[in-house]
Amino acid sequence: MYQNYNNGQQGGYGAPPYQGGYSQINPEIQHWFNAVDRDRSGKINATELQGALINAEGKNFSDAACQLMIGMFDKDKSGTIDINEFQQLYTYINQWLSVFRTYDRDNSGQIEEGELTQALQQMGFRFSPDFIRFLLFKADATNHSQMSVDQFIVTCVQVQRCTEFFRNKDTEMKGVITIGFEDFLSGVLNISL
């Protein structure tokens, strides 16, 4: 599922766990879609999705996480997803939940520094302890020491998007790029939620 593109060397980058594509709708997913589609439009927006997703703290997933996930699967860029896109999203979320649960070793519903380090290393990333602490600081506005499943998904997707941008510029796979300011800004703005 995960690949290490740098053979375990510092500065590497890995691949996301998404594997999608469907031809038929699972009845369980159809039932959940119908429950989430509160306005009966046949489409789900980020607000409807947020109402259905709860993290281990009993809180709804963040606005950022729901907008990110809708945006990833919204093929027509309408701000909504249909049942087929929802089925792909459902699988994607469950894959991330599985990854999260694997590394939430104390079953706290939160990923702490050591757990996050292990998860990212398994995905092929070799980040410094300072960078791991930075990720936790950004994710956890209160204690700066842990992240919930929705924060974990957002963090991993952002790291993946940055990695894709970097990989496209790092044609020699050296872990170093030189780019102009406008190219940098274009990349950052395309990566943003």
JSON list of N, CA and C in Angstrom, two decimals, residues 74-104:
[
{"chain": "A", "resi": 74, "resn": "ASP", "atom": "N", "xyz": [-14.78, 15.55, -5.80]},
{"chain": "A", "resi": 74, "resn": "ASP", "atom": "CA", "xyz": [-15.74, 16.33, -6.57]},
{"chain": "A", "resi": 74, "resn": "ASP", "atom": "C", "xyz": [-15.22, 16.51, -8.00]},
{"chain": "A", "resi": 75, "resn": "LYS", "atom": "N", "xyz": [-15.54, 15.57, -8.86]},
{"chain": "A", "resi": 75, "resn": "LYS", "atom": "CA", "xyz": [-14.99, 15.57, -10.22]},
{"chain": "A", "resi": 75, "resn": "LYS", "atom": "C", "xyz": [-15.47, 16.73, -11.07]},
{"chain": "A", "resi": 76, "resn": "ASP", "atom": "N", "xyz": [-16.72, 17.18, -10.87]},
{"chain": "A", "resi": 76, "resn": "ASP", "atom": "CA", "xyz": [-17.25, 18.28, -11.69]},
{"chain": "A", "resi": 76, "resn": "ASP", "atom": "C", "xyz": [-17.06, 19.66, -11.05]},
{"chain": "A", "resi": 77, "resn": "LYS", "atom": "N", "xyz": [-16.37, 19.69, -9.91]},
{"chain": "A", "resi": 77, "resn": "LYS", "atom": "CA", "xyz": [-16.04, 20.94, -9.20]},
{"chain": "A", "resi": 77, "resn": "LYS", "atom": "C", "xyz": [-17.28, 21.76, -8.84]},
{"chain": "A", "resi": 78, "resn": "SER", "atom": "N", "xyz": [-18.34, 21.05, -8.45]},
{"chain": "A", "resi": 78, "resn": "SER", "atom": "CA", "xyz": [-19.60, 21.70, -8.07]},
{"chain": "A", "resi": 78, "resn": "SER", "atom": "C", "xyz": [-19.66, 22.02, -6.58]},
{"chain": "A", "resi": 79, "resn": "GLY", "atom": "N", "xyz": [-18.68, 21.52, -5.81]},
{"chain": "A", "resi": 79, "resn": "GLY", "atom": "CA", "xyz": [-18.72, 21.70, -4.36]},
{"chain": "A", "resi": 79, "resn": "GLY", "atom": "C", "xyz": [-19.52, 20.62, -3.67]},
{"chain": "A", "resi": 80, "resn": "THR", "atom": "N", "xyz": [-19.94, 19.62, -4.45]},
{"chain": "A", "resi": 80, "resn": "THR", "atom": "CA", "xyz": [-20.72, 18.50, -3.92]},
{"chain": "A", "resi": 80, "resn": "THR", "atom": "C", "xyz": [-20.18, 17.20, -4.52]},
{"chain": "A", "resi": 81, "resn": "ILE", "atom": "N", "xyz": [-20.58, 16.08, -3.90]},
{"chain": "A", "resi": 81, "resn": "ILE", "atom": "CA", "xyz": [-20.24, 14.78, -4.48]},
{"chain": "A", "resi": 81, "resn": "ILE", "atom": "C", "xyz": [-21.52, 13.96, -4.65]},
{"chain": "A", "resi": 82, "resn": "ASP", "atom": "N", "xyz": [-21.54, 13.16, -5.70]},
{"chain": "A", "resi": 82, "resn": "ASP", "atom": "CA", "xyz": [-22.67, 12.28, -5.94]},
{"chain": "A", "resi": 82, "resn": "ASP", "atom": "C", "xyz": [-22.40, 10.92, -5.27]},
{"chain": "A", "resi": 83, "resn": "ILE", "atom": "N", "xyz": [-23.29, 9.97, -5.46]},
{"chain": "A", "resi": 83, "resn": "ILE", "atom": "CA", "xyz": [-23.18, 8.67, -4.79]},
{"chain": "A", "resi": 83, "resn": "ILE", "atom": "C", "xyz": [-21.90, 7.92, -5.21]},
{"chain": "A", "resi": 84, "resn": "ASN", "atom": "N", "xyz": [-21.51, 8.00, -6.45]},
{"chain": "A", "resi": 84, "resn": "ASN", "atom": "CA", "xyz": [-20.30, 7.31, -6.89]},
{"chain": "A", "resi": 84, "resn": "ASN", "atom": "C", "xyz": [-19.05, 7.92, -6.26]},
{"chain": "A", "resi": 85, "resn": "GLU", "atom": "N", "xyz": [-19.01, 9.24, -6.23]},
{"chain": "A", "resi": 85, "resn": "GLU", "atom": "CA", "xyz": [-17.88, 9.93, -5.59]},
{"chain": "A", "resi": 85, "resn": "GLU", "atom": "C", "xyz": [-17.89, 9.68, -4.09]},
{"chain": "A", "resi": 86, "resn": "PHE", "atom": "N", "xyz": [-19.09, 9.60, -3.51]},
{"chain": "A", "resi": 86, "resn": "PHE", "atom": "CA", "xyz": [-19.22, 9.32, -2.09]},
{"chain": "A", "resi": 86, "resn": "PHE", "atom": "C", "xyz": [-18.68, 7.93, -1.76]},
{"chain": "A", "resi": 87, "resn": "GLN", "atom": "N", "xyz": [-18.96, 6.97, -2.62]},
{"chain": "A", "resi": 87, "resn": "GLN", "atom": "CA", "xyz": [-18.46, 5.61, -2.38]},
{"chain": "A", "resi": 87, "resn": "GLN", "atom": "C", "xyz": [-16.93, 5.60, -2.38]},
{"chain": "A", "resi": 88, "resn": "GLN", "atom": "N", "xyz": [-16.33, 6.35, -3.27]},
{"chain": "A", "resi": 88, "resn": "GLN", "atom": "CA", "xyz": [-14.86, 6.46, -3.28]},
{"chain": "A", "resi": 88, "resn": "GLN", "atom": "C", "xyz": [-14.37, 7.15, -2.01]},
{"chain": "A", "resi": 89, "resn": "LEU", "atom": "N", "xyz": [-15.06, 8.21, -1.59]},
{"chain": "A", "resi": 89, "resn": "LEU", "atom": "CA", "xyz": [-14.70, 8.91, -0.36]},
{"chain": "A", "resi": 89, "resn": "LEU", "atom": "C", "xyz": [-14.85, 8.00, 0.85]},
{"chain": "A", "resi": 90, "resn": "TYR", "atom": "N", "xyz": [-15.92, 7.24, 0.90]},
{"chain": "A", "resi": 90, "resn": "TYR", "atom": "CA", "xyz": [-16.17, 6.30, 2.00]},
{"chain": "A", "resi": 90, "resn": "TYR", "atom": "C", "xyz": [-15.01, 5.31, 2.14]},
{"chain": "A", "resi": 91, "resn": "THR", "atom": "N", "xyz": [-14.56, 4.76, 1.03]},
{"chain": "A", "resi": 91, "resn": "THR", "atom": "CA", "xyz": [-13.43, 3.84, 1.04]},
{"chain": "A", "resi": 91, "resn": "THR", "atom": "C", "xyz": [-12.16, 4.56, 1.48]},
{"chain": "A", "resi": 92, "resn": "TYR", "atom": "N", "xyz": [-11.96, 5.74, 0.97]},
{"chain": "A", "resi": 92, "resn": "TYR", "atom": "CA", "xyz": [-10.78, 6.55, 1.31]},
{"chain": "A", "resi": 92, "resn": "TYR", "atom": "C", "xyz": [-10.73, 6.83, 2.81]},
{"chain": "A", "resi": 93, "resn": "ILE", "atom": "N", "xyz": [-11.84, 7.26, 3.38]},
{"chain": "A", "resi": 93, "resn": "ILE", "atom": "CA", "xyz": [-11.90, 7.55, 4.82]},
{"chain": "A", "resi": 93, "resn": "ILE", "atom": "C", "xyz": [-11.60, 6.29, 5.62]},
{"chain": "A", "resi": 94, "resn": "ASN", "atom": "N", "xyz": [-12.20, 5.17, 5.22]},
{"chain": "A", "resi": 94, "resn": "ASN", "atom": "CA", "xyz": [-11.96, 3.93, 5.95]},
{"chain": "A", "resi": 94, "resn": "ASN", "atom": "C", "xyz": [-10.51, 3.47, 5.85]},
{"chain": "A", "resi": 95, "resn": "GLN", "atom": "N", "xyz": [-9.86, 3.72, 4.72]},
{"chain": "A", "resi": 95, "resn": "GLN", "atom": "CA", "xyz": [-8.44, 3.40, 4.61]},
{"chain": "A", "resi": 95, "resn": "GLN", "atom": "C", "xyz": [-7.63, 4.26, 5.59]},
{"chain": "A", "resi": 96, "resn": "TRP", "atom": "N", "xyz": [-7.94, 5.55, 5.66]},
{"chain": "A", "resi": 96, "resn": "TRP", "atom": "CA", "xyz": [-7.24, 6.43, 6.60]},
{"chain": "A", "resi": 96, "resn": "TRP", "atom": "C", "xyz": [-7.54, 6.04, 8.04]},
{"chain": "A", "resi": 97, "resn": "LEU", "atom": "N", "xyz": [-8.79, 5.66, 8.34]},
{"chain": "A", "resi": 97, "resn": "LEU", "atom": "CA", "xyz": [-9.13, 5.21, 9.69]},
{"chain": "A", "resi": 97, "resn": "LEU", "atom": "C", "xyz": [-8.31, 3.99, 10.08]},
{"chain": "A", "resi": 98, "resn": "SER", "atom": "N", "xyz": [-8.14, 3.09, 9.15]},
{"chain": "A", "resi": 98, "resn": "SER", "atom": "CA", "xyz": [-7.34, 1.90, 9.40]},
{"chain": "A", "resi": 98, "resn": "SER", "atom": "C", "xyz": [-5.89, 2.27, 9.71]},
{"chain": "A", "resi": 99, "resn": "VAL", "atom": "N", "xyz": [-5.34, 3.19, 8.92]},
{"chain": "A", "resi": 99, "resn": "VAL", "atom": "CA", "xyz": [-3.97, 3.65, 9.17]},
{"chain": "A", "resi": 99, "resn": "VAL", "atom": "C", "xyz": [-3.89, 4.31, 10.54]},
{"chain": "A", "resi": 100, "resn": "PHE", "atom": "N", "xyz": [-4.85, 5.18, 10.83]},
{"chain": "A", "resi": 100, "resn": "PHE", "atom": "CA", "xyz": [-4.87, 5.89, 12.11]},
{"chain": "A", "resi": 100, "resn": "PHE", "atom": "C", "xyz": [-4.92, 4.90, 13.27]},
{"chain": "A", "resi": 101, "resn": "ARG", "atom": "N", "xyz": [-5.83, 3.93, 13.20]},
{"chain": "A", "resi": 101, "resn": "ARG", "atom": "CA", "xyz": [-5.97, 2.96, 14.29]},
{"chain": "A", "resi": 101, "resn": "ARG", "atom": "C", "xyz": [-4.72, 2.11, 14.46]},
{"chain": "A", "resi": 102, "resn": "THR", "atom": "N", "xyz": [-4.04, 1.82, 13.37]},
{"chain": "A", "resi": 102, "resn": "THR", "atom": "CA", "xyz": [-2.80, 1.05, 13.44]},
{"chain": "A", "resi": 102, "resn": "THR", "atom": "C", "xyz": [-1.77, 1.76, 14.31]},
{"chain": "A", "resi": 103, "resn": "TYR", "atom": "N", "xyz": [-1.68, 3.07, 14.20]},
{"chain": "A", "resi": 103, "resn": "TYR", "atom": "CA", "xyz": [-0.66, 3.83, 14.90]},
{"chain": "A", "resi": 103, "resn": "TYR", "atom": "C", "xyz": [-1.13, 4.46, 16.20]},
{"chain": "A", "resi": 104, "resn": "ASP", "atom": "N", "xyz": [-2.43, 4.48, 16.45]},
{"chain": "A", "resi": 104, "resn": "ASP", "atom": "CA", "xyz": [-2.96, 4.95, 17.73]},
{"chain": "A", "resi": 104, "resn": "ASP", "atom": "C", "xyz": [-2.86, 3.77, 18.70]}
]
